């Protein structure tokens, strides 16, 4: 690679740490849970609103409360894993995720569901950074490359499968639970994960753990909240004064955060987000690419769920299954991604953006030609091609971002990457979702959907251009 990073030694509670097949399965299972739960509610929102008599603003908080807590606390979760042991934080975060999922499933009212979703996002933030950090610290060589590719494939598949699973569970009405099943299903999965983790996931931690960066944590939380809170709630609330004041404060909060972090880095301390990490080209350019990709991905999933249910009048199962080709193709193409990267380098990512763009154009044509008679058949070609393009991008980019992060900074590096991804996912729902819902009353749902998809297409073009800046080979 173009830059070499000196790696401090890693001390573990058992020498040497090794993540075998069952352990890798366990951490990937945990990696899927938070992303599934980010998207699983999209097709369940109408049922939740009807059952709990919740208005649009409260329903947006069901989505946004989880995403905000998750994004704000991810980097802190990675630091705590470095400090106290990643396996310990993984177990604690997974147990908390199971309990908060149970609280979501049993919520008696809309506001108690919002509170439980915020707590669920915080639990996910404690659990998920330990996945990448454990892979980084307990694997090496080709095993690490394969594990990172599988992590990226799991993340992408979980985002599509979550929406499909949500539709199936809501329609199945398991034991009369209705929409509550989308949360209750997490409980047995968490129990299985805890049993496997106790046996198969090794403990790792930094040799020289740093104390928690209090000022950095507070300023990062402030930065994300001042941006994401008004964007997610502004339209439903009628854009009151606090939303504009919050957006105006965002650049100042970011500037203060970066100043504090750079000062700590230069002083030899380890800040929450070390600016020195961004001197690594793979980290810097990879994160630049993840932002527009994730904004477009989450915005598309949110908007298509609304359009298929409210415009095309599909039930939750047909609305979810309409995207099944995307999930299936994503799975199979992501399995060959590592071999393609080895042979052709990172231009595979560029090719993926071209394929995804073609897929979105095919979906635009289907919407324009067949509206409102959309469903599995009309969307099949576009969804399949877009899924192939996404599979060539997301798993490979995640591997690229972490390829040069030293094991001692694995928790920090994974926290930074996942925070970037999660913030962009929340931003996609806020921006593309707001655009779509704003256009619908004036232009109708078909034109609003086409316009939103074309905006996503512009983001895909940007992603392709940014991919040309990636290092040509991956370590």
GROMACS .gro file of C-alpha atoms in nm:
model
  475
    1UNK     CA    1   0.000   0.000   0.000
    2UNK     CA    2   0.107   0.359  -0.032
    3UNK     CA    3   0.158   0.422   0.340
    4UNK     CA    4   0.291   0.208   0.621
    5UNK     CA    5   0.164   0.243   0.977
    6UNK     CA    6   0.375   0.136   1.274
    7UNK     CA    7   0.167  -0.110   1.472
    8UNK     CA    8   0.202  -0.137   1.849
    9UNK     CA    9   0.179  -0.482   2.000
   10UNK     CA   10  -0.157  -0.623   2.106
   11UNK     CA   11  -0.199  -0.799   2.438
   12UNK     CA   12  -0.487  -1.039   2.494
   13UNK     CA   13  -0.621  -1.239   2.780
   14UNK     CA   14  -0.544  -1.564   2.594
   15UNK     CA   15  -0.234  -1.604   2.376
   16UNK     CA   16  -0.249  -1.591   2.085
   17UNK     CA   17  -0.606  -1.488   2.003
   18UNK     CA   18  -0.761  -1.669   1.709
   19UNK     CA   19  -1.106  -1.630   1.560
   20UNK     CA   20  -1.213  -1.962   1.414
   21UNK     CA   21  -1.510  -2.045   1.193
   22UNK     CA   22  -1.773  -2.066   1.471
   23UNK     CA   23  -1.644  -1.745   1.625
   24UNK     CA   24  -1.659  -1.565   1.291
   25UNK     CA   25  -2.016  -1.689   1.240
   26UNK     CA   26  -2.105  -1.553   1.584
   27UNK     CA   27  -1.967  -1.204   1.531
   28UNK     CA   28  -2.121  -1.184   1.182
   29UNK     CA   29  -2.457  -1.283   1.330
   30UNK     CA   30  -2.419  -0.994   1.572
   31UNK     CA   31  -2.317  -0.761   1.291
   32UNK     CA   32  -2.640  -0.838   1.104
   33UNK     CA   33  -2.874  -0.764   1.396
   34UNK     CA   34  -2.837  -0.383   1.425
   35UNK     CA   35  -2.860  -0.331   1.049
   36UNK     CA   36  -3.160  -0.559   1.015
   37UNK     CA   37  -3.332  -0.360   1.289
   38UNK     CA   38  -3.255  -0.029   1.119
   39UNK     CA   39  -3.448  -0.137   0.808
   40UNK     CA   40  -3.699  -0.389   0.946
   41UNK     CA   41  -3.933  -0.116   1.068
   42UNK     CA   42  -3.980   0.048   0.726
   43UNK     CA   43  -4.261  -0.183   0.615
   44UNK     CA   44  -4.403  -0.210   0.969
   45UNK     CA   45  -4.457   0.164   1.027
   46UNK     CA   46  -4.818   0.170   0.897
   47UNK     CA   47  -4.913  -0.117   1.130
   48UNK     CA   48  -4.734   0.046   1.426
   49UNK     CA   49  -4.908   0.377   1.362
   50UNK     CA   50  -5.251   0.214   1.346
   51UNK     CA   51  -5.202  -0.003   1.654
   52UNK     CA   52  -5.047   0.264   1.877
   53UNK     CA   53  -5.238   0.564   1.735
   54UNK     CA   54  -4.905   0.726   1.653
   55UNK     CA   55  -4.872   1.027   1.427
   56UNK     CA   56  -4.613   1.075   1.156
   57UNK     CA   57  -4.369   1.268   1.378
   58UNK     CA   58  -4.370   0.995   1.644
   59UNK     CA   59  -4.327   0.723   1.383
   60UNK     CA   60  -4.024   0.905   1.246
   61UNK     CA   61  -3.881   0.903   1.598
   62UNK     CA   62  -3.920   0.524   1.606
   63UNK     CA   63  -3.672   0.518   1.317
   64UNK     CA   64  -3.464   0.824   1.405
   65UNK     CA   65  -3.431   0.757   1.779
   66UNK     CA   66  -3.263   0.423   1.710
   67UNK     CA   67  -3.040   0.567   1.438
   68UNK     CA   68  -2.934   0.870   1.642
   69UNK     CA   69  -2.840   0.676   1.956
   70UNK     CA   70  -2.662   0.418   1.744
   71UNK     CA   71  -2.459   0.674   1.545
   72UNK     CA   72  -2.372   0.898   1.841
   73UNK     CA   73  -2.235   0.618   2.063
   74UNK     CA   74  -2.058   0.392   1.812
   75UNK     CA   75  -1.709   0.538   1.842
   76UNK     CA   76  -1.740   0.540   2.222
   77UNK     CA   77  -1.841   0.171   2.205
   78UNK     CA   78  -1.525   0.095   2.010
   79UNK     CA   79  -1.308   0.280   2.262
   80UNK     CA   80  -1.467   0.099   2.556
   81UNK     CA   81  -1.393  -0.233   2.386
   82UNK     CA   82  -1.028  -0.136   2.350
   83UNK     CA   83  -1.023  -0.038   2.716
   84UNK     CA   84  -1.219  -0.314   2.892
   85UNK     CA   85  -1.192  -0.601   2.645
   86UNK     CA   86  -1.383  -0.648   2.322
   87UNK     CA   87  -1.535  -0.983   2.412
   88UNK     CA   88  -1.667  -0.842   2.740
   89UNK     CA   89  -1.825  -0.543   2.565
   90UNK     CA   90  -1.958  -0.770   2.292
   91UNK     CA   91  -2.135  -0.993   2.542
   92UNK     CA   92  -2.272  -0.700   2.739
   93UNK     CA   93  -2.390  -0.517   2.427
   94UNK     CA   94  -2.555  -0.827   2.283
   95UNK     CA   95  -2.737  -0.902   2.607
   96UNK     CA   96  -2.858  -0.541   2.625
   97UNK     CA   97  -2.970  -0.560   2.261
   98UNK     CA   98  -3.181  -0.864   2.342
   99UNK     CA   99  -3.341  -0.698   2.645
  100UNK     CA  100  -3.416  -0.373   2.463
  101UNK     CA  101  -3.561  -0.569   2.168
  102UNK     CA  102  -3.793  -0.738   2.416
  103UNK     CA  103  -3.888  -0.395   2.553
  104UNK     CA  104  -3.967  -0.276   2.197
  105UNK     CA  105  -4.184  -0.580   2.134
  106UNK     CA  106  -4.378  -0.531   2.458
  107UNK     CA  107  -4.407  -0.149   2.439
  108UNK     CA  108  -4.759  -0.046   2.551
  109UNK     CA  109  -4.756   0.289   2.372
  110UNK     CA  110  -4.584   0.495   2.106
  111UNK     CA  111  -4.356   0.693   2.337
  112UNK     CA  112  -4.247   0.384   2.530
  113UNK     CA  113  -4.157   0.230   2.193
  114UNK     CA  114  -3.949   0.537   2.106
  115UNK     CA  115  -3.767   0.514   2.440
  116UNK     CA  116  -3.701   0.142   2.392
  117UNK     CA  117  -3.571   0.207   2.039
  118UNK     CA  118  -3.326   0.468   2.170
  119UNK     CA  119  -3.200   0.217   2.427
  120UNK     CA  120  -3.179  -0.049   2.156
  121UNK     CA  121  -2.962   0.183   1.945
  122UNK     CA  122  -2.730   0.241   2.241
  123UNK     CA  123  -2.698  -0.136   2.295
  124UNK     CA  124  -2.615  -0.185   1.928
  125UNK     CA  125  -2.345   0.080   1.959
  126UNK     CA  126  -2.182  -0.118   2.239
  127UNK     CA  127  -2.195  -0.446   2.046
  128UNK     CA  128  -2.120  -0.373   1.682
  129UNK     CA  129  -1.775  -0.204   1.698
  130UNK     CA  130  -1.641  -0.513   1.874
  131UNK     CA  131  -1.717  -0.722   1.564
  132UNK     CA  132  -1.475  -0.546   1.331
  133UNK     CA  133  -1.225  -0.488   1.611
  134UNK     CA  134  -1.222  -0.861   1.697
  135UNK     CA  135  -1.178  -0.957   1.332
  136UNK     CA  136  -0.893  -0.709   1.299
  137UNK     CA  137  -0.717  -0.820   1.617
  138UNK     CA  138  -0.777  -1.197   1.604
  139UNK     CA  139  -0.717  -1.275   1.235
  140UNK     CA  140  -0.437  -1.207   0.988
  141UNK     CA  141  -0.342  -1.247   0.625
  142UNK     CA  142  -0.590  -1.419   0.396
  143UNK     CA  143  -0.817  -1.512   0.687
  144UNK     CA  144  -0.857  -1.145   0.773
  145UNK     CA  145  -0.923  -1.050   0.410
  146UNK     CA  146  -1.189  -1.321   0.382
  147UNK     CA  147  -1.345  -1.225   0.717
  148UNK     CA  148  -1.361  -0.857   0.619
  149UNK     CA  149  -1.524  -0.943   0.287
  150UNK     CA  150  -1.779  -1.161   0.467
  151UNK     CA  151  -1.847  -0.874   0.709
  152UNK     CA  152  -1.921  -0.637   0.422
  153UNK     CA  153  -2.142  -0.895   0.253
  154UNK     CA  154  -2.329  -0.954   0.578
  155UNK     CA  155  -2.385  -0.580   0.626
  156UNK     CA  156  -2.526  -0.529   0.277
  157UNK     CA  157  -2.743  -0.840   0.285
  158UNK     CA  158  -2.877  -0.750   0.630
  159UNK     CA  159  -2.997  -0.410   0.508
  160UNK     CA  160  -3.204  -0.562   0.226
  161UNK     CA  161  -3.312  -0.874   0.417
  162UNK     CA  162  -3.432  -0.661   0.709
  163UNK     CA  163  -3.697  -0.497   0.495
  164UNK     CA  164  -3.808  -0.831   0.348
  165UNK     CA  165  -3.818  -0.997   0.691
  166UNK     CA  166  -4.020  -0.707   0.831
  167UNK     CA  167  -4.292  -0.755   0.570
  168UNK     CA  168  -4.308  -1.130   0.625
  169UNK     CA  169  -4.329  -1.103   1.005
  170UNK     CA  170  -4.595  -0.832   1.005
  171UNK     CA  171  -4.815  -1.029   0.766
  172UNK     CA  172  -4.758  -1.360   0.946
  173UNK     CA  173  -4.896  -1.211   1.271
  174UNK     CA  174  -4.710  -1.476   1.472
  175UNK     CA  175  -4.925  -1.574   1.775
  176UNK     CA  176  -5.121  -1.253   1.731
  177UNK     CA  177  -4.813  -1.034   1.786
  178UNK     CA  178  -4.848  -0.839   1.460
  179UNK     CA  179  -4.572  -0.580   1.416
  180UNK     CA  180  -4.423  -0.670   1.756
  181UNK     CA  181  -4.272  -0.984   1.603
  182UNK     CA  182  -4.013  -0.772   1.419
  183UNK     CA  183  -3.854  -0.698   1.757
  184UNK     CA  184  -3.935  -1.017   1.948
  185UNK     CA  185  -3.759  -1.229   1.685
  186UNK     CA  186  -3.429  -1.081   1.805
  187UNK     CA  187  -3.457  -1.245   2.148
  188UNK     CA  188  -3.390  -1.610   2.052
  189UNK     CA  189  -3.121  -1.496   1.807
  190UNK     CA  190  -2.946  -1.306   2.087
  191UNK     CA  191  -2.966  -1.605   2.320
  192UNK     CA  192  -2.802  -1.822   2.053
  193UNK     CA  193  -2.537  -1.556   1.993
  194UNK     CA  194  -2.452  -1.529   2.362
  195UNK     CA  195  -2.410  -1.906   2.396
  196UNK     CA  196  -2.181  -1.918   2.094
  197UNK     CA  197  -1.984  -1.607   2.194
  198UNK     CA  198  -1.900  -1.742   2.540
  199UNK     CA  199  -1.741  -2.044   2.379
  200UNK     CA  200  -1.593  -1.927   2.050
  201UNK     CA  201  -1.513  -1.552   2.057
  202UNK     CA  202  -1.164  -1.473   2.194
  203UNK     CA  203  -1.087  -1.176   2.417
  204UNK     CA  204  -0.871  -0.896   2.273
  205UNK     CA  205  -0.784  -0.546   2.391
  206UNK     CA  206  -0.526  -0.276   2.330
  207UNK     CA  207  -0.192  -0.315   2.506
  208UNK     CA  208  -0.196   0.052   2.603
  209UNK     CA  209  -0.563   0.139   2.649
  210UNK     CA  210  -0.641   0.509   2.673
  211UNK     CA  211  -0.904   0.663   2.899
  212UNK     CA  212  -1.231   0.770   2.740
  213UNK     CA  213  -1.205   1.102   2.558
  214UNK     CA  214  -1.478   1.293   2.742
  215UNK     CA  215  -1.464   1.624   2.549
  216UNK     CA  216  -1.436   1.441   2.216
  217UNK     CA  217  -1.730   1.215   2.297
  218UNK     CA  218  -1.950   1.510   2.397
  219UNK     CA  219  -1.858   1.716   2.091
  220UNK     CA  220  -1.908   1.424   1.850
  221UNK     CA  221  -2.251   1.359   2.000
  222UNK     CA  222  -2.335   1.730   1.969
  223UNK     CA  223  -2.217   1.738   1.606
  224UNK     CA  224  -2.426   1.440   1.500
  225UNK     CA  225  -2.733   1.553   1.693
  226UNK     CA  226  -2.728   1.907   1.552
  227UNK     CA  227  -2.729   1.761   1.199
  228UNK     CA  228  -2.942   1.448   1.219
  229UNK     CA  229  -3.211   1.556   1.468
  230UNK     CA  230  -3.346   1.851   1.265
  231UNK     CA  231  -3.319   1.665   0.934
  232UNK     CA  232  -3.509   1.361   1.060
  233UNK     CA  233  -3.779   1.549   1.252
  234UNK     CA  234  -3.794   1.886   1.075
  235UNK     CA  235  -4.047   1.810   0.799
  236UNK     CA  236  -4.293   1.625   1.024
  237UNK     CA  237  -4.266   1.900   1.288
  238UNK     CA  238  -4.318   2.180   1.033
  239UNK     CA  239  -3.957   2.309   1.047
  240UNK     CA  240  -3.984   2.503   1.375
  241UNK     CA  241  -3.714   2.750   1.482
  242UNK     CA  242  -3.511   2.491   1.676
  243UNK     CA  243  -3.443   2.293   1.357
  244UNK     CA  244  -3.282   2.593   1.185
  245UNK     CA  245  -3.084   2.688   1.497
  246UNK     CA  246  -2.962   2.332   1.524
  247UNK     CA  247  -2.848   2.319   1.161
  248UNK     CA  248  -2.675   2.657   1.204
  249UNK     CA  249  -2.486   2.519   1.506
  250UNK     CA  250  -2.367   2.207   1.319
  251UNK     CA  251  -2.054   2.350   1.149
  252UNK     CA  252  -1.940   2.514   1.473
  253UNK     CA  253  -1.983   2.187   1.664
  254UNK     CA  254  -1.782   2.000   1.398
  255UNK     CA  255  -1.506   2.262   1.405
  256UNK     CA  256  -1.483   2.243   1.784
  257UNK     CA  257  -1.474   1.862   1.775
  258UNK     CA  258  -1.198   1.850   1.515
  259UNK     CA  259  -0.990   2.112   1.702
  260UNK     CA  260  -1.011   1.917   2.029
  261UNK     CA  261  -0.927   1.587   1.859
  262UNK     CA  262  -0.631   1.727   1.665
  263UNK     CA  263  -0.490   1.889   1.977
  264UNK     CA  264  -0.514   1.561   2.171
  265UNK     CA  265  -0.355   1.368   1.882
  266UNK     CA  266  -0.060   1.608   1.863
  267UNK     CA  267  -0.014   1.585   2.241
  268UNK     CA  268   0.040   1.207   2.214
  269UNK     CA  269  -0.295   1.110   2.361
  270UNK     CA  270  -0.548   0.891   2.179
  271UNK     CA  271  -0.855   1.100   2.100
  272UNK     CA  272  -1.194   0.949   2.026
  273UNK     CA  273  -1.136   0.995   1.650
  274UNK     CA  274  -0.761   1.028   1.590
  275UNK     CA  275  -0.703   1.265   1.295
  276UNK     CA  276  -0.385   1.067   1.221
  277UNK     CA  277  -0.606   0.777   1.108
  278UNK     CA  278  -0.717   0.987   0.812
  279UNK     CA  279  -0.360   1.013   0.686
  280UNK     CA  280  -0.398   0.651   0.575
  281UNK     CA  281  -0.527   0.676   0.215
  282UNK     CA  282  -0.738   0.361   0.233
  283UNK     CA  283  -0.922   0.490   0.540
  284UNK     CA  284  -0.970   0.842   0.409
  285UNK     CA  285  -1.081   0.760   0.055
  286UNK     CA  286  -1.289   0.461   0.165
  287UNK     CA  287  -1.489   0.670   0.411
  288UNK     CA  288  -1.548   0.936   0.144
  289UNK     CA  289  -1.707   0.667  -0.072
  290UNK     CA  290  -1.916   0.510   0.205
  291UNK     CA  291  -2.103   0.836   0.268
  292UNK     CA  292  -2.282   0.882  -0.068
  293UNK     CA  293  -2.329   0.505  -0.108
  294UNK     CA  294  -2.502   0.472   0.231
  295UNK     CA  295  -2.713   0.786   0.185
  296UNK     CA  296  -2.846   0.653  -0.144
  297UNK     CA  297  -2.896   0.299  -0.016
  298UNK     CA  298  -3.098   0.385   0.294
  299UNK     CA  299  -3.294   0.658   0.117
  300UNK     CA  300  -3.390   0.415  -0.159
  301UNK     CA  301  -3.501   0.144   0.086
  302UNK     CA  302  -3.714   0.389   0.286
  303UNK     CA  303  -3.875   0.555  -0.018
  304UNK     CA  304  -3.947   0.232  -0.206
  305UNK     CA  305  -4.117   0.086   0.103
  306UNK     CA  306  -4.347   0.390   0.127
  307UNK     CA  307  -4.417   0.399  -0.247
  308UNK     CA  308  -4.502   0.029  -0.277
  309UNK     CA  309  -4.735   0.030   0.024
  310UNK     CA  310  -4.900   0.372   0.001
  311UNK     CA  311  -4.887   0.427  -0.375
  312UNK     CA  312  -4.893   0.081  -0.536
  313UNK     CA  313  -5.115  -0.047  -0.250
  314UNK     CA  314  -4.907  -0.358  -0.190
  315UNK     CA  315  -4.925  -0.541   0.142
  316UNK     CA  316  -4.617  -0.575   0.363
  317UNK     CA  317  -4.515  -0.914   0.216
  318UNK     CA  318  -4.533  -0.816  -0.155
  319UNK     CA  319  -4.364  -0.483  -0.071
  320UNK     CA  320  -4.079  -0.666   0.101
  321UNK     CA  321  -4.048  -0.947  -0.152
  322UNK     CA  322  -4.029  -0.699  -0.440
  323UNK     CA  323  -3.669  -0.644  -0.330
  324UNK     CA  324  -3.587  -1.014  -0.291
  325UNK     CA  325  -3.394  -1.023  -0.623
  326UNK     CA  326  -3.167  -0.751  -0.489
  327UNK     CA  327  -3.089  -0.958  -0.179
  328UNK     CA  328  -3.034  -1.286  -0.365
  329UNK     CA  329  -2.805  -1.136  -0.629
  330UNK     CA  330  -2.618  -0.937  -0.362
  331UNK     CA  331  -2.546  -1.258  -0.171
  332UNK     CA  332  -2.404  -1.451  -0.466
  333UNK     CA  333  -2.206  -1.166  -0.620
  334UNK     CA  334  -2.052  -1.069  -0.285
  335UNK     CA  335  -1.908  -1.422  -0.256
  336UNK     CA  336  -1.693  -1.371  -0.566
  337UNK     CA  337  -1.597  -1.014  -0.473
  338UNK     CA  338  -1.270  -1.103  -0.293
  339UNK     CA  339  -1.142  -1.299  -0.593
  340UNK     CA  340  -1.231  -1.014  -0.828
  341UNK     CA  341  -1.052  -0.763  -0.607
  342UNK     CA  342  -0.743  -0.984  -0.597
  343UNK     CA  343  -0.738  -1.011  -0.975
  344UNK     CA  344  -0.853  -0.667  -1.090
  345UNK     CA  345  -0.792  -0.441  -0.790
  346UNK     CA  346  -1.025  -0.168  -0.670
  347UNK     CA  347  -1.158  -0.091  -1.018
  348UNK     CA  348  -1.408  -0.363  -0.928
  349UNK     CA  349  -1.569  -0.101  -0.702
  350UNK     CA  350  -1.596   0.140  -0.996
  351UNK     CA  351  -1.758  -0.133  -1.205
  352UNK     CA  352  -2.002  -0.191  -0.919
  353UNK     CA  353  -2.111   0.173  -0.922
  354UNK     CA  354  -2.176   0.150  -1.298
  355UNK     CA  355  -2.388  -0.163  -1.249
  356UNK     CA  356  -2.581  -0.005  -0.964
  357UNK     CA  357  -2.651   0.302  -1.177
  358UNK     CA  358  -2.785   0.086  -1.459
  359UNK     CA  359  -3.006  -0.099  -1.208
  360UNK     CA  360  -3.152   0.224  -1.070
  361UNK     CA  361  -3.222   0.346  -1.424
  362UNK     CA  362  -3.409   0.022  -1.495
  363UNK     CA  363  -3.615   0.078  -1.180
  364UNK     CA  364  -3.691   0.436  -1.293
  365UNK     CA  365  -3.814   0.303  -1.629
  366UNK     CA  366  -4.029   0.042  -1.454
  367UNK     CA  367  -4.186   0.305  -1.228
  368UNK     CA  368  -4.258   0.538  -1.521
  369UNK     CA  369  -4.398   0.260  -1.742
  370UNK     CA  370  -4.593   0.041  -1.498
  371UNK     CA  371  -4.708   0.271  -1.216
  372UNK     CA  372  -4.907   0.194  -1.005
  373UNK     CA  373  -4.881  -0.175  -1.102
  374UNK     CA  374  -4.540  -0.229  -0.948
  375UNK     CA  375  -4.423  -0.542  -0.774
  376UNK     CA  376  -4.184  -0.831  -0.807
  377UNK     CA  377  -4.200  -0.867  -1.187
  378UNK     CA  378  -4.156  -0.506  -1.305
  379UNK     CA  379  -3.884  -0.439  -1.047
  380UNK     CA  380  -3.696  -0.768  -1.103
  381UNK     CA  381  -3.442  -0.657  -1.367
  382UNK     CA  382  -3.349  -0.330  -1.196
  383UNK     CA  383  -3.336  -0.477  -0.846
  384UNK     CA  384  -3.114  -0.766  -0.962
  385UNK     CA  385  -2.867  -0.544  -1.149
  386UNK     CA  386  -2.856  -0.288  -0.866
  387UNK     CA  387  -2.796  -0.569  -0.615
  388UNK     CA  388  -2.500  -0.693  -0.818
  389UNK     CA  389  -2.353  -0.344  -0.827
  390UNK     CA  390  -2.398  -0.292  -0.454
  391UNK     CA  391  -2.231  -0.628  -0.384
  392UNK     CA  392  -1.921  -0.520  -0.576
  393UNK     CA  393  -1.902  -0.199  -0.372
  394UNK     CA  394  -1.997  -0.228  -0.005
  395UNK     CA  395  -1.810  -0.546   0.107
  396UNK     CA  396  -1.497  -0.444  -0.080
  397UNK     CA  397  -1.498  -0.084   0.042
  398UNK     CA  398  -1.536  -0.196   0.405
  399UNK     CA  399  -1.238  -0.427   0.360
  400UNK     CA  400  -1.039  -0.143   0.201
  401UNK     CA  401  -1.116   0.102   0.484
  402UNK     CA  402  -0.989  -0.136   0.754
  403UNK     CA  403  -0.700  -0.286   0.555
  404UNK     CA  404  -0.429  -0.062   0.705
  405UNK     CA  405  -0.574   0.001   1.052
  406UNK     CA  406  -0.333  -0.145   1.311
  407UNK     CA  407  -0.480  -0.404   1.551
  408UNK     CA  408  -0.412  -0.177   1.849
  409UNK     CA  409  -0.648   0.080   1.697
  410UNK     CA  410  -0.898  -0.173   1.567
  411UNK     CA  411  -1.173  -0.056   1.802
  412UNK     CA  412  -1.125   0.309   1.713
  413UNK     CA  413  -1.100   0.237   1.340
  414UNK     CA  414  -1.408   0.017   1.333
  415UNK     CA  415  -1.603   0.270   1.539
  416UNK     CA  416  -1.512   0.550   1.298
  417UNK     CA  417  -1.612   0.346   0.992
  418UNK     CA  418  -1.941   0.222   1.134
  419UNK     CA  419  -2.028   0.569   1.269
  420UNK     CA  420  -1.969   0.713   0.922
  421UNK     CA  421  -2.187   0.445   0.766
  422UNK     CA  422  -2.465   0.470   1.024
  423UNK     CA  423  -2.473   0.851   1.015
  424UNK     CA  424  -2.498   0.836   0.636
  425UNK     CA  425  -2.778   0.577   0.657
  426UNK     CA  426  -2.972   0.807   0.891
  427UNK     CA  427  -2.895   1.103   0.665
  428UNK     CA  428  -3.026   0.913   0.362
  429UNK     CA  429  -3.363   0.849   0.525
  430UNK     CA  430  -3.378   1.214   0.635
  431UNK     CA  431  -3.280   1.374   0.303
  432UNK     CA  432  -3.420   1.146   0.031
  433UNK     CA  433  -3.720   1.059   0.249
  434UNK     CA  434  -3.795   1.426   0.308
  435UNK     CA  435  -3.751   1.504  -0.062
  436UNK     CA  436  -3.992   1.228  -0.162
  437UNK     CA  437  -4.259   1.317   0.094
  438UNK     CA  438  -4.232   1.686   0.004
  439UNK     CA  439  -4.277   1.619  -0.369
  440UNK     CA  440  -4.571   1.376  -0.335
  441UNK     CA  441  -4.847   1.635  -0.259
  442UNK     CA  442  -4.739   1.858  -0.548
  443UNK     CA  443  -4.632   1.615  -0.822
  444UNK     CA  444  -4.796   1.284  -0.734
  445UNK     CA  445  -4.624   0.970  -0.611
  446UNK     CA  446  -4.497   0.843  -0.945
  447UNK     CA  447  -4.316   1.166  -1.038
  448UNK     CA  448  -4.193   1.207  -0.678
  449UNK     CA  449  -4.048   0.854  -0.680
  450UNK     CA  450  -3.879   0.903  -1.019
  451UNK     CA  451  -3.733   1.236  -0.908
  452UNK     CA  452  -3.598   1.087  -0.586
  453UNK     CA  453  -3.444   0.792  -0.772
  454UNK     CA  454  -3.272   1.031  -1.013
  455UNK     CA  455  -3.122   1.218  -0.717
  456UNK     CA  456  -2.995   0.883  -0.589
  457UNK     CA  457  -2.849   0.818  -0.934
  458UNK     CA  458  -2.647   1.140  -0.905
  459UNK     CA  459  -2.508   1.005  -0.577
  460UNK     CA  460  -2.413   0.679  -0.751
  461UNK     CA  461  -2.220   0.877  -1.014
  462UNK     CA  462  -2.036   1.057  -0.732
  463UNK     CA  463  -1.958   0.721  -0.569
  464UNK     CA  464  -1.810   0.594  -0.896
  465UNK     CA  465  -1.591   0.901  -0.933
  466UNK     CA  466  -1.468   0.874  -0.575
  467UNK     CA  467  -1.383   0.507  -0.628
  468UNK     CA  468  -1.116   0.615  -0.877
  469UNK     CA  469  -0.922   0.762  -0.583
  470UNK     CA  470  -0.898   0.432  -0.396
  471UNK     CA  471  -0.560   0.256  -0.375
  472UNK     CA  472  -0.540   0.020  -0.675
  473UNK     CA  473  -0.458  -0.284  -0.461
  474UNK     CA  474  -0.581  -0.401  -0.120
  475UNK     CA  475  -0.362  -0.545   0.155
   0.00000   0.00000   0.00000
